[in-house]
mmCIF file of C-alpha atoms in Angstrom:
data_model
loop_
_atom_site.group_PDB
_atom_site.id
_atom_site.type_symbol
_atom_site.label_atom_id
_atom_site.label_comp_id
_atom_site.label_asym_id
_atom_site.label_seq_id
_atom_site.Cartn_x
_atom_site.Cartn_y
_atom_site.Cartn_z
ATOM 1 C CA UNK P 1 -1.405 -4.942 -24.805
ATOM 2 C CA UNK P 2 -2.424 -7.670 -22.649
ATOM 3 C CA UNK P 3 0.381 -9.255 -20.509
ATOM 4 C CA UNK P 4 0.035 -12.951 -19.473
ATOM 5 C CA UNK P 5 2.123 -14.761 -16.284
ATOM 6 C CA UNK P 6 2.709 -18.162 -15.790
ATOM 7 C CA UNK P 7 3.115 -18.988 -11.921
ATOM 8 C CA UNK P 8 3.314 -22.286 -10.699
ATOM 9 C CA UNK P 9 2.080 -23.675 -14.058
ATOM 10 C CA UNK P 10 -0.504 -21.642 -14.892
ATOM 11 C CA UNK P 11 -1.238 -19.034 -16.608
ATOM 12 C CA UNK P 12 -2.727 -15.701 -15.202
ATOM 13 C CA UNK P 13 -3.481 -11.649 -16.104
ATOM 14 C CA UNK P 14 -1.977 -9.065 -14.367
ATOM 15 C CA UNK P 15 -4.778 -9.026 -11.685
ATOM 16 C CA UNK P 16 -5.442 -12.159 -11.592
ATOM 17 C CA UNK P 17 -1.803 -13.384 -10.769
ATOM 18 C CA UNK P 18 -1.977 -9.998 -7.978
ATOM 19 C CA UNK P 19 -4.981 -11.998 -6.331
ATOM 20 C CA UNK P 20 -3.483 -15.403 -6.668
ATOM 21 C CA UNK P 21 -0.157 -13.917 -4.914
ATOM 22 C CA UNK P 22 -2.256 -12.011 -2.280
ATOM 23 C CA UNK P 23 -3.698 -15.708 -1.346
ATOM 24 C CA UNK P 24 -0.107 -16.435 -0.160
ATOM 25 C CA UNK P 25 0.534 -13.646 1.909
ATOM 26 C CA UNK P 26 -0.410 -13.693 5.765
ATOM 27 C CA UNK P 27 -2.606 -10.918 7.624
ATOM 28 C CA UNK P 28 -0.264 -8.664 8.919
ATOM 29 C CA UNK P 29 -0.510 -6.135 12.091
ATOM 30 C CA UNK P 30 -0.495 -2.975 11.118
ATOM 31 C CA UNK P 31 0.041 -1.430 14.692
ATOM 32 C CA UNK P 32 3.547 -0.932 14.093
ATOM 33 C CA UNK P 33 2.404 0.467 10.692
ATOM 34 C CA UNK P 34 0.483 3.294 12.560
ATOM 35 C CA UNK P 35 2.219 4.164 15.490
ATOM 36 C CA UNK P 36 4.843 5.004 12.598
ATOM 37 C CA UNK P 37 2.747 6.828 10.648
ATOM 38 C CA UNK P 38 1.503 9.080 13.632
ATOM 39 C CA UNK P 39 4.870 9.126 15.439
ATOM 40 C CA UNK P 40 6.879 10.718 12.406
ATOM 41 C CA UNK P 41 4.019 12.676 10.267
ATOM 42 C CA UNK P 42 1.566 13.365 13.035
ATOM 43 C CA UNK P 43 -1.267 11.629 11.488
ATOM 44 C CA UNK P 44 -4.729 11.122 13.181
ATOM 45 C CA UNK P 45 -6.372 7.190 13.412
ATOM 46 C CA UNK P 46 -8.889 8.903 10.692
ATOM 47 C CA UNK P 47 -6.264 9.357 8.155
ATOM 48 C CA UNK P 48 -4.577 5.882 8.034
ATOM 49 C CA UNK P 49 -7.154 3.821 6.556
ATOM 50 C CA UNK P 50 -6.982 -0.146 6.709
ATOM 51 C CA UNK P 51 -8.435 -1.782 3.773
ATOM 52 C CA UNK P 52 -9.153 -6.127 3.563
ATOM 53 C CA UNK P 53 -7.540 -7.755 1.016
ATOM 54 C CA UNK P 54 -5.075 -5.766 -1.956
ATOM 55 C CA UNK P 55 -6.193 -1.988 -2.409
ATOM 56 C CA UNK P 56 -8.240 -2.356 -5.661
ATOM 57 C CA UNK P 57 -7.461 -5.626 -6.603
ATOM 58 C CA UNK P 58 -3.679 -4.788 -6.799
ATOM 59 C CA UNK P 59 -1.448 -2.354 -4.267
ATOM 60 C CA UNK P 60 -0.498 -2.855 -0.875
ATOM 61 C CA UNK P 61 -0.805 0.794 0.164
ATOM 62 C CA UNK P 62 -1.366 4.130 -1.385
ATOM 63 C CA UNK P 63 -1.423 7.687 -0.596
ATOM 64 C CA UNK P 64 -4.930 9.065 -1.496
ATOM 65 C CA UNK P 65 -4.602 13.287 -2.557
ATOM 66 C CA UNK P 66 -6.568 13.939 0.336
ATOM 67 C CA UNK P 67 -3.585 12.961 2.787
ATOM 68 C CA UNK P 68 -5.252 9.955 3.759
ATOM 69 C CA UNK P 69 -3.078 6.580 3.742
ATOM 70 C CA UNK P 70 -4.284 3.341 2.563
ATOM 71 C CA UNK P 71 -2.750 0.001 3.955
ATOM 72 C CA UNK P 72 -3.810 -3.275 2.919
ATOM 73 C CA UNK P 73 -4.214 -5.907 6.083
ATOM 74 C CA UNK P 74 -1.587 -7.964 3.867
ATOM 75 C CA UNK P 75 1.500 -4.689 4.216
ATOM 76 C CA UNK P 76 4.478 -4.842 5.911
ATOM 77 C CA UNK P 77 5.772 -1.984 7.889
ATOM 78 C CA UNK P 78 7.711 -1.212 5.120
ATOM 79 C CA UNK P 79 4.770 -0.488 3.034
ATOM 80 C CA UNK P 80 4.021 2.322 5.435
ATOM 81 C CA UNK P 81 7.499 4.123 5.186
ATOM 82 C CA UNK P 82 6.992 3.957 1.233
ATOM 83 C CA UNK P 83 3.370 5.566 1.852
ATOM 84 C CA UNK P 84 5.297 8.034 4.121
ATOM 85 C CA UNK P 85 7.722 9.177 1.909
ATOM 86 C CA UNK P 86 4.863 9.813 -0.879
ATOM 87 C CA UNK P 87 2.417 12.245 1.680
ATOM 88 C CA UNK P 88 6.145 13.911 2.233
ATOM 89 C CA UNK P 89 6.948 14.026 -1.199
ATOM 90 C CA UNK P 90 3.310 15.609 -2.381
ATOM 91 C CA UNK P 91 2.069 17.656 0.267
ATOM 92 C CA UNK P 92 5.158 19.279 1.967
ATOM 93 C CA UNK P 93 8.082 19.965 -0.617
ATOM 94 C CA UNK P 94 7.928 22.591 -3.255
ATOM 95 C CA UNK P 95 8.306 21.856 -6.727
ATOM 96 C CA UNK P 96 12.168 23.323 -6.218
ATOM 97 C CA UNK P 97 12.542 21.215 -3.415
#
C-alpha cells in the first residue's frame, strides 16, 4: 500500500515528503550530541558516526548492530538520548531484564 501526503498543497510519498521536511530543518551541532554519547556510554569518536543529510533518505539517527551510532547533521540532542537508550536496550540488558 502506497501512502500519499499532502503538505503545503502538494502532494508527496513517504520519502519524498521526509526530504521535502529535511529541506526545512537547520544543520545542527552535534557536539553536545557526542560529548553525551561518550560522557554516559563511554563511546569512542569512531563509534558515533555523523552522516549529511537524513540517514537513508528518512531517520535522524540510528543504532547500527555493530554499536556504532548514526546522527544525521539535521538531529537534535535529543536524537542522541533516543540512540542511547537503543545501544542500552540491545547490547547490555538480558532478555529478562
Amino acid at each position: 500500500m502506497n501512502c500519499t501526503y499532502t503538505y503545503k498543497g502538494k502532494t508527496f510519498s513517504t520519502d519524498r515528503l521526509y526530504r521535502e521536511l529535511a529541506k526545512e530543518l537547520p544543520i545542527q551541532s552535534q557536539q553536545e550530541s557526542i560529548k553525551f554519547l561518550q560522557n554516559y556510554l563511554g563511546m569512542s569518536e569512531h563509534d558515533i558516526l555523523i552522516v549529511k543529510g537524513l540517514i537513508d533518505g528518512r531517520s535522524l539517527g540510528r543504532f547500527k548492530a555493530d554499536g556504532r551510532i548514526l546522527l544525521s547533521e539535521l538531529a537534535t540532542v535529543d536524537v542522541a538520548y533516543h540512540e542511547a537508550f537503543h545501544r542500552v536496550w540491545r547490547l547490555f540488558l538480558s532478555t529478562e531484564e
